[in-house]
Every structure is written in C-alpha cells, then in structure tokens.
XYZ file of C-alpha atoms in Angstrom:
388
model
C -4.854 -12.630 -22.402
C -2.265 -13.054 -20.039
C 0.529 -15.880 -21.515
C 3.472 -16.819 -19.203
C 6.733 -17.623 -20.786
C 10.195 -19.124 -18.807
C 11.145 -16.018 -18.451
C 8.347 -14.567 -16.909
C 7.486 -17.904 -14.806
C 10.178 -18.174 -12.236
C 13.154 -15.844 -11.853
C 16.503 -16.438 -10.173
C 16.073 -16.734 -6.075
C 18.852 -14.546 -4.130
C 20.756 -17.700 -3.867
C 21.415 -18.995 -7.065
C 22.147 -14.849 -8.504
C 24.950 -14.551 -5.306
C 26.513 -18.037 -6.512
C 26.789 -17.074 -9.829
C 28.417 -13.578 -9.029
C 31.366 -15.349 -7.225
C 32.816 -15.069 -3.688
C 34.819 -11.861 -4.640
C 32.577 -10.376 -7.146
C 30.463 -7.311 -5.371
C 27.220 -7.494 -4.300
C 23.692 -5.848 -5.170
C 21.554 -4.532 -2.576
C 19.509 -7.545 -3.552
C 22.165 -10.391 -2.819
C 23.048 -8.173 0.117
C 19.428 -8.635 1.409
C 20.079 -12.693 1.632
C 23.320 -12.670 2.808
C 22.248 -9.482 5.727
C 18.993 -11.748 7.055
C 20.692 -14.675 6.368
C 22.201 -14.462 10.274
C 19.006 -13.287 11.599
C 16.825 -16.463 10.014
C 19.302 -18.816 11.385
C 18.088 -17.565 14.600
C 14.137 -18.447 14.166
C 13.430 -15.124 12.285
C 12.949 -14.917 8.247
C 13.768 -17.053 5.024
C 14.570 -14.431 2.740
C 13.920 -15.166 -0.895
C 13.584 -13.269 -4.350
C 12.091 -13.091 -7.828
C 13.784 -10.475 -10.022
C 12.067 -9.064 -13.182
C 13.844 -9.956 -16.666
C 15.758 -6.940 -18.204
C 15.067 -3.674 -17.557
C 11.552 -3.981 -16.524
C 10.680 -1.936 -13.495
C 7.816 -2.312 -11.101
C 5.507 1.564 -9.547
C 2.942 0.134 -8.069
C 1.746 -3.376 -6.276
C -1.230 -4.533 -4.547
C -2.481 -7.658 -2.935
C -5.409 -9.386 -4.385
C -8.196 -9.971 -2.287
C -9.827 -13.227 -3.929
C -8.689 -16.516 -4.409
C -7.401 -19.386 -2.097
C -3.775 -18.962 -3.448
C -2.449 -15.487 -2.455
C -1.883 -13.726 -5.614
C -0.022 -9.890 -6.336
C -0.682 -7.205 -8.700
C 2.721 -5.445 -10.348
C 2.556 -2.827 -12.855
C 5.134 -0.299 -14.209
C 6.284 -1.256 -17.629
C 4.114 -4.093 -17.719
C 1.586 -5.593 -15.616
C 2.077 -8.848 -13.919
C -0.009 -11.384 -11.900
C 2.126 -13.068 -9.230
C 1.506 -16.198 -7.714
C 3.025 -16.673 -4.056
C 4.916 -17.638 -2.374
C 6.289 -19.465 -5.885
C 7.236 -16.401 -7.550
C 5.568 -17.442 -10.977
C 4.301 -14.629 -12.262
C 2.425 -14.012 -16.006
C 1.875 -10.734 -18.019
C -1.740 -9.595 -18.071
C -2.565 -8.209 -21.043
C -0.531 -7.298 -24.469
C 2.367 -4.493 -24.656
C 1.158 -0.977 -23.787
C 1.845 2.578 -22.171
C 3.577 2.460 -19.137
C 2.045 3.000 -15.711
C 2.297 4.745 -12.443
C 1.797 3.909 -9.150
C -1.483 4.656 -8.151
C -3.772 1.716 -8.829
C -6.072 -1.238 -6.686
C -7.940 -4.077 -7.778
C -11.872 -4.294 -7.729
C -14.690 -6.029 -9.175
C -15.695 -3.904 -11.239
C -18.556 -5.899 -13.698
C -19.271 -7.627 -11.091
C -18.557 -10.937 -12.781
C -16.353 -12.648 -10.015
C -12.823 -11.642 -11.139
C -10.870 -9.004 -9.961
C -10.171 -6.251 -12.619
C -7.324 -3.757 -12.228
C -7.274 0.148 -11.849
C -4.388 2.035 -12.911
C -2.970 4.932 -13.848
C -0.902 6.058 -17.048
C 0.823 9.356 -15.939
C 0.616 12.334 -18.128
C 3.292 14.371 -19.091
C 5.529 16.132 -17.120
C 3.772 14.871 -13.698
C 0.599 16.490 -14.874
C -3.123 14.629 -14.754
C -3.063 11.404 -17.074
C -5.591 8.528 -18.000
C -7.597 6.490 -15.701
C -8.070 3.092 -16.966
C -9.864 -0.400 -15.829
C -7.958 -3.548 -17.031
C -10.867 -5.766 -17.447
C -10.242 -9.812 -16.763
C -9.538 -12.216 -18.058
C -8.263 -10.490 -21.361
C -6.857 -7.391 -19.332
C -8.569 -4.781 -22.100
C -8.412 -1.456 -21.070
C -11.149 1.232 -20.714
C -10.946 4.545 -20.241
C -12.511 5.959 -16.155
C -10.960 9.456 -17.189
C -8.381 11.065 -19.100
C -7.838 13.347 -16.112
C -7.067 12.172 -12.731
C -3.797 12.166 -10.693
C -3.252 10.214 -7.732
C -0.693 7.974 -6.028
C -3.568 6.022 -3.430
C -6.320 4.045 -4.347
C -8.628 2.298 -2.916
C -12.104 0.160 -3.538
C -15.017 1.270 -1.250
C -18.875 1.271 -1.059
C -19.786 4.645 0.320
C -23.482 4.668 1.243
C -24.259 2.025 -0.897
C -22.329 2.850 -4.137
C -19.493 0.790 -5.424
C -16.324 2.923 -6.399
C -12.584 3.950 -6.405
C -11.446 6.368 -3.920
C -8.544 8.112 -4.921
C -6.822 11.314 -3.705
C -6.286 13.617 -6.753
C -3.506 15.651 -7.123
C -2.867 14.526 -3.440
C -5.644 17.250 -2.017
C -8.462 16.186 -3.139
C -10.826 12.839 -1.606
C -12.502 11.881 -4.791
C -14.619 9.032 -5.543
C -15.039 7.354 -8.895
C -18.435 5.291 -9.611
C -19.098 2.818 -12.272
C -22.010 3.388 -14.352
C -24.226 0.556 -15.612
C -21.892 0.466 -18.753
C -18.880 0.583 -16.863
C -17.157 0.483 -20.149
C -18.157 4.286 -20.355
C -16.388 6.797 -18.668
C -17.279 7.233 -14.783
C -18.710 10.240 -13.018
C -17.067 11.150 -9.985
C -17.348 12.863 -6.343
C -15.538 15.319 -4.844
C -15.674 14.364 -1.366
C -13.559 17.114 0.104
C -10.575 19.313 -0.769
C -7.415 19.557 1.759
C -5.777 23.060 1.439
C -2.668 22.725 3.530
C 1.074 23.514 3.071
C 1.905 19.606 2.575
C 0.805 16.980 -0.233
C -1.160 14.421 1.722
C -0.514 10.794 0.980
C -1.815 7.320 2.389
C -5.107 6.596 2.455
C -7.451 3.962 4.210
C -11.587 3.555 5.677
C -12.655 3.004 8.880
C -15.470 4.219 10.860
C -13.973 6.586 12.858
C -16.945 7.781 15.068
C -18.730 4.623 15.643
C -21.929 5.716 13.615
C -22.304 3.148 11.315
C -20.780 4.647 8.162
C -16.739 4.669 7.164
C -14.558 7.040 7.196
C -11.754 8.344 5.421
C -8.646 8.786 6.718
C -5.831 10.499 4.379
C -1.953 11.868 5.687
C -2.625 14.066 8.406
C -6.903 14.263 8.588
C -9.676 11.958 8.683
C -12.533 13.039 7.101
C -16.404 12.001 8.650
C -19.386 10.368 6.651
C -22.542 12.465 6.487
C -25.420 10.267 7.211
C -27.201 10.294 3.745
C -24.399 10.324 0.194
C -25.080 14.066 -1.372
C -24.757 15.352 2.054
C -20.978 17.202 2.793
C -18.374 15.321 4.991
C -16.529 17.316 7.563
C -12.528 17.020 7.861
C -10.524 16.703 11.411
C -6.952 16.865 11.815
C -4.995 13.661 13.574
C -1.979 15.551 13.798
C 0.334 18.733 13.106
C 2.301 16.947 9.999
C 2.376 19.305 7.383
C 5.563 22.130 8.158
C 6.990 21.020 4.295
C 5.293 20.024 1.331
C 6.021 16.797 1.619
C 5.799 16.190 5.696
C 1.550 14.787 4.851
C 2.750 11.976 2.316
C 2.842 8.636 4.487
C 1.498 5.112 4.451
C -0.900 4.318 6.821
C -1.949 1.155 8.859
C -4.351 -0.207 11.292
C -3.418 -2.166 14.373
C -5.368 -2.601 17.765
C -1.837 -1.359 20.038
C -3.934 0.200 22.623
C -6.178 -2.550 23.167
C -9.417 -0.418 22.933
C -12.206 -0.981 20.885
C -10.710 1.255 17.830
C -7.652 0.176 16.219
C -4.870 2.702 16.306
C -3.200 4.558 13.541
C 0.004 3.648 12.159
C 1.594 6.384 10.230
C 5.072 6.823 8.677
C 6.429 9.215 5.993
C 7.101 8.137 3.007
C 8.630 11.160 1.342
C 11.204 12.207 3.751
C 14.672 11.811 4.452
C 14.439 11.214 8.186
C 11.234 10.274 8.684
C 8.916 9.899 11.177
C 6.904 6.888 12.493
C 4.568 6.650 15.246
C 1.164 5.198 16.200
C -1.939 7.449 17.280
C -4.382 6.687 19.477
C -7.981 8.154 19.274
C -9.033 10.358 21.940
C -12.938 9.815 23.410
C -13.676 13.212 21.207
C -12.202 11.926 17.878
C -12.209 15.493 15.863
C -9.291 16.687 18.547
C -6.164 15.627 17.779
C -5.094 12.553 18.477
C -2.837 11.120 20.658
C 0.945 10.805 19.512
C 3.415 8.018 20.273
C 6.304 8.659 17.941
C 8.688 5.172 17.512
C 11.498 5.878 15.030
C 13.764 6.963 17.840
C 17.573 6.897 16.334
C 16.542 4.469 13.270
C 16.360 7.852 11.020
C 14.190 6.708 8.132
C 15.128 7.265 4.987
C 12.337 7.728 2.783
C 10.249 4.683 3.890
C 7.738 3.719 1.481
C 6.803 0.205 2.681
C 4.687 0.202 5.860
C 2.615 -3.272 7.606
C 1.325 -3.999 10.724
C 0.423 -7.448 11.874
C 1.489 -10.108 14.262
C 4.137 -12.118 13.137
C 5.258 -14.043 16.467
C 1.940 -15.012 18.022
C 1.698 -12.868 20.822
C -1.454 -11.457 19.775
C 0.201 -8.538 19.854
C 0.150 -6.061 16.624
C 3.651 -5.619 15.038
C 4.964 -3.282 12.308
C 7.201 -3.836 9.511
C 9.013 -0.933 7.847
C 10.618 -1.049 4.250
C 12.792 2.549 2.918
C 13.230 3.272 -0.602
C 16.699 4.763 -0.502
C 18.233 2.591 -3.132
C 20.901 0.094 -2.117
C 21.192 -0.792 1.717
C 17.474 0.100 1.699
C 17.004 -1.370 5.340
C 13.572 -3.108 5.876
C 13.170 -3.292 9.929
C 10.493 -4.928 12.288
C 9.725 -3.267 15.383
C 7.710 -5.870 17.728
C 5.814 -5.333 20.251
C 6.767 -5.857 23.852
C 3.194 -4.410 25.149
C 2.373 -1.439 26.598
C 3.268 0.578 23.756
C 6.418 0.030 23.506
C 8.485 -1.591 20.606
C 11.677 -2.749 19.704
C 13.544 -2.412 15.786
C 15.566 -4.685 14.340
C 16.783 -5.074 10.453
C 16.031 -7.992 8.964
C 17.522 -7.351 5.855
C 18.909 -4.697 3.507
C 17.614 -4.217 -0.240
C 17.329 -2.297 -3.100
C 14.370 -0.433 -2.183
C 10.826 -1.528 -1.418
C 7.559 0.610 -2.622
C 5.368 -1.615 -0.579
C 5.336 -4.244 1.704
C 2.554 -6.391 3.253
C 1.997 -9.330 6.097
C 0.371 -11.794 5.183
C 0.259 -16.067 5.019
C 1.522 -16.497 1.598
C 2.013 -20.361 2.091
C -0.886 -21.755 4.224
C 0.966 -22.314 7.436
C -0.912 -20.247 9.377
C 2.102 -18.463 10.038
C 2.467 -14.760 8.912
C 5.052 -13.850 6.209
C 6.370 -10.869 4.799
C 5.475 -9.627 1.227
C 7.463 -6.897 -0.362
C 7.448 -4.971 -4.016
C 10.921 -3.232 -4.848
C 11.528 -1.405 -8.320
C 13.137 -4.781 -9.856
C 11.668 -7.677 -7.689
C 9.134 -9.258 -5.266
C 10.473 -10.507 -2.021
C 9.438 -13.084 0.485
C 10.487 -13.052 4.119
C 8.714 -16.471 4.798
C 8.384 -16.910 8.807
C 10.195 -19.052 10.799
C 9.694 -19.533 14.763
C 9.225 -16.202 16.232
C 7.908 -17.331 19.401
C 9.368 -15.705 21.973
C-alpha cells in the first residue's frame, strides 16, 4: 500500500531551491522556469511553481486521473507516484519494483470504484515487454501480457466492451479486454495495422462520422467503427505526415477552433527537431484529407512532447499550450486564440523538459491552470487574470 514519507510529501517549490543556490550560483532549467515566467505572471499571466522528485528518481510517463473531487496525477518511471494538486504531496503506490516506461492510463478495471493503473515495463533493448494492471488500493501487479509495446494508451468501451487501446509497436490499433478474472491474462484485438514509412504516435476517440460509434484517431489516420465489434474498421488519412520515420509520432488534441459541430484536430510532433504544429479541420467527406492550418510559424519546435488545448482566458475561445523536451531552456509556449483561426505564441516559461502537459482547474477556482510532467518534477502554472 501506498505510504508517504517527508520526503515524498512535499518537495522544494522553485523558490525556496533558487534561494538556496545563491544570487551568483547558476541556474537549472528548473529555477530558470520561475525566474523566465516570473515577468510574465506579474503581468496577469501564470504563478509558476514546482515539486521536484528526491534523488535520482525520474518520471516516463503521467496521466491525469479522472475520479475524485481533488484533482489527482499518475507518475511512473522508477517508481510510481500518486500526486495530489495543486499541493504537490505526492505518495508511492505500491512497494519497490521494475522500472517502467511511458506508455500507461488509468481505468477501472474490477470495477470496484477506484482507479487502477496500466503500465508498461519495457523489455530489453526497446523490444516488446510486460503489460501489467496495478490494482488499488495495494497497487499489486498482474500480468495483461508479457508482450506488448506501446507509448499511447488509452481506456475505451468499443461496442460495448471495456478495454485498453494501445498502439503496439506504434503500427498497430490494438485493444486489450478484461476477462471476468481480470487477474488472468487478457485477450486482445487487432483493430488495424498502419504500414507506412513513419512510426505513428498520439492517440485519442471521437466519432468521426457522426454514426453513433467512436473512432480512432492515431498520428496521421483516423480509423472508422464498423457497426457491429467482429466486423473490420476502415483507415483514412488526415494528412501527408509520414516523409521520415518519425514525422507520424505527435500528440494530439481536441478543440472546437472552427466553431462547427466537430471539434478540430490539434496535432504537433513530438519526435522532431523542428516540428510542426497545426490544427485540421474536417472536411463534409471526412475520409479525404483534411483541412491544414499549420501554426508553428518561426517558433521551430524542438521536440515537443507536451501538447493541451483549452481556454485559459475566458473567451470561450479554445487555446493551446505547447511544452518541448529538449532538455534545459525547454520552452513551454501558449498560443491564444484571437478568432478566426488565428493565434498568437508566447513563452511562459523555460524548463527542463516536459513529457506531458495538461489544462485543467487544479484548485477549484473555476479558473483553468496548467499541469505539466518533466523527467524530475511536476509543475503548476496556476492562472492568474487572463482576461483580455
């Protein structure tokens, strides 16, 4: 069972770890982040804060938990962590074990009103490694399968079956079903099989074609619900992405920018050092490709792994928040929406590197905040007045 210690509870904010360093003693790219949106909070924008990890320990992968009235965060890496926000106190789930990767996503899975954990333990030298379930509240592990490989994950009901969608090997739309034991090792779907030059990488639902069922939509495809479960799903290409083997891997977001009925695509990649970014917007016939509205401009990306989209000033207008992972001076950078398509970037702060970020109210102020997962930490960029 999870036990939290002082040294787990609460680390250092940015504040206190710049003080101690001295006035002429250099900088991390995490003190750098405080001092960097220091100037820009002053003017009505963020209240940067911290929580480092003791040691060594290092985060690969976060998610958001989905239940509870007190926003919570999954960490694991070295160890897995339960974070409560926006205090920072944080407990280890679990005793001691192997170390994980970044693929995983909470769900439900016996049903018993807690979230449980998926993860991943990598195998060896990058190839397929164990599946495992972290069941609350004593965080035990079982086995889904010894040999699966995937960086996205996500729960989904698919017809009426409860699962774990994952893209293996980053080509392959598989989903992962509990049995009634869920204990016991899970059988799986192939859903479909991408065979292009580039990895693909992000990975979300949404019903695409307005028939009732959700959709997949994974780096550069989306890939449409038969009507009945064994029946075969079809795959569409959004856009041209794929020239390297790494030009598919991105994040991907929802946000209504267009205004229509659909929400538009948010897409950014993740593996690539100068990246794209733009927004797509669904065309009446959905399997053409979709429209492209590209927004990076002269920012040139560098390997942005952190991608949310949200409003954060009130408009009612969708904005998106981009995080790189290019190790010190890691810029994260909001680009808000002025309508009509168009936005405009600033940087908010520098870091060390994010893997994720979110927006969401992490203190109950109805005001949107920024969440973000680096290597080392979890950052808040608490709101301030935005209002234009």
């Amino acid at each position: 069972m999870g036990q939290a210690d002082p040294g787990d509870r609460q680390a250092e904010t940015l504040t206190t770890a710049a003080l101690k360093r001295g006035a002429g003693a250099p900088l991390p790219g995490a003190a750098a982040l405080l001092l960097c949106a220091a100037a820009f909070a002053q003017t009505g924008g963020f209240s940067p804060v911290e929580y480092a990890l003791p040691g060594d320990e290092q985060i690969r992968g976060a998610a958001l938990a989905s239940a509870g009235p007190v926003p919570r965060l999954f960490t694991w890496g070295d160890r897995v962590r339960l974070w409560n926000l926006p205090d920072g106190t944080s407990k280890t789930l679990g005793a001691p074990g192997p170390a994980y990767g970044e693929g995983g996503c909470p769900m439900d899975v016996n049903l018993d009103g807690a979230e449980d954990l998926v993860v991943l333990q990598p195998g060896m030298a990058g190839g397929s490694g164990r599946m495992t379930w972290l069941e609350a509240p004593q965080w035990e592990a079982h086995e889904i399968d010894s040999g699966a490989d995937f960086r996205d994950c996500l729960p989904a009901t698919l017809h009426g079956r409860r699962g774990i969608l994952v893209l293996h090997r980053r080509m392959q739309a598989r989903f992962y079903m509990p049995p009634e034991e869920p204990r016991r090792r899970w059988p799986y779907r192939e859903i479909y099989s991408i065979y292009t030059p580039s990895d693909q990488g992000g990975l979300l639902l949404e019903d695409v074609n307005g028939d009732g069922f959700p959709d997949i939509l994974c780096g550069n495809y989306w890939i449409r619900s038969p009507e009945r479960f064994e029946l075969p799903w079809r795959l569409f290409a959004i856009n041209l992405w794929f020239e390297g083997p790494r030009s598919a891997m991105s994040r991907l977001a929802l946000a209504n920018i267009s205004g229509g009925a659909f929400p538009d695509l948010v897409s950014v990649q993740t593996d690539m050092e100068d990246a794209r970014l733009a927004w797509f917007a669904k065309p009446a016939n959905p399997e053409g490709l979709w429209t492209e509205r590209r927004l990076e401009g002269a920012l040139r990306l560098r390997y942005p792994r952190a991608l949310a989209a949200g409003n954060l000033d009130g408009d009612r207008r969708p904005d998106i928040v981009v995080g790189e992972a290019n190790g010190a001076g890691s810029r994260l950078i909001l680009l808000r929406n002025e309508g009509g398509g168009r936005f405009s970037p600033s940087v908010i702060g520098t870091t060390a590197g994010l893997l994720n970020a979110w927006i969401a109210d992490v203190n109950g102020d109805s005001t949107p905040d920024i969440v973000g997962v680096g290597p080392g930490s979890v950052s808040l960029w608490r709101s301030r007045s935005l209002t234009r």
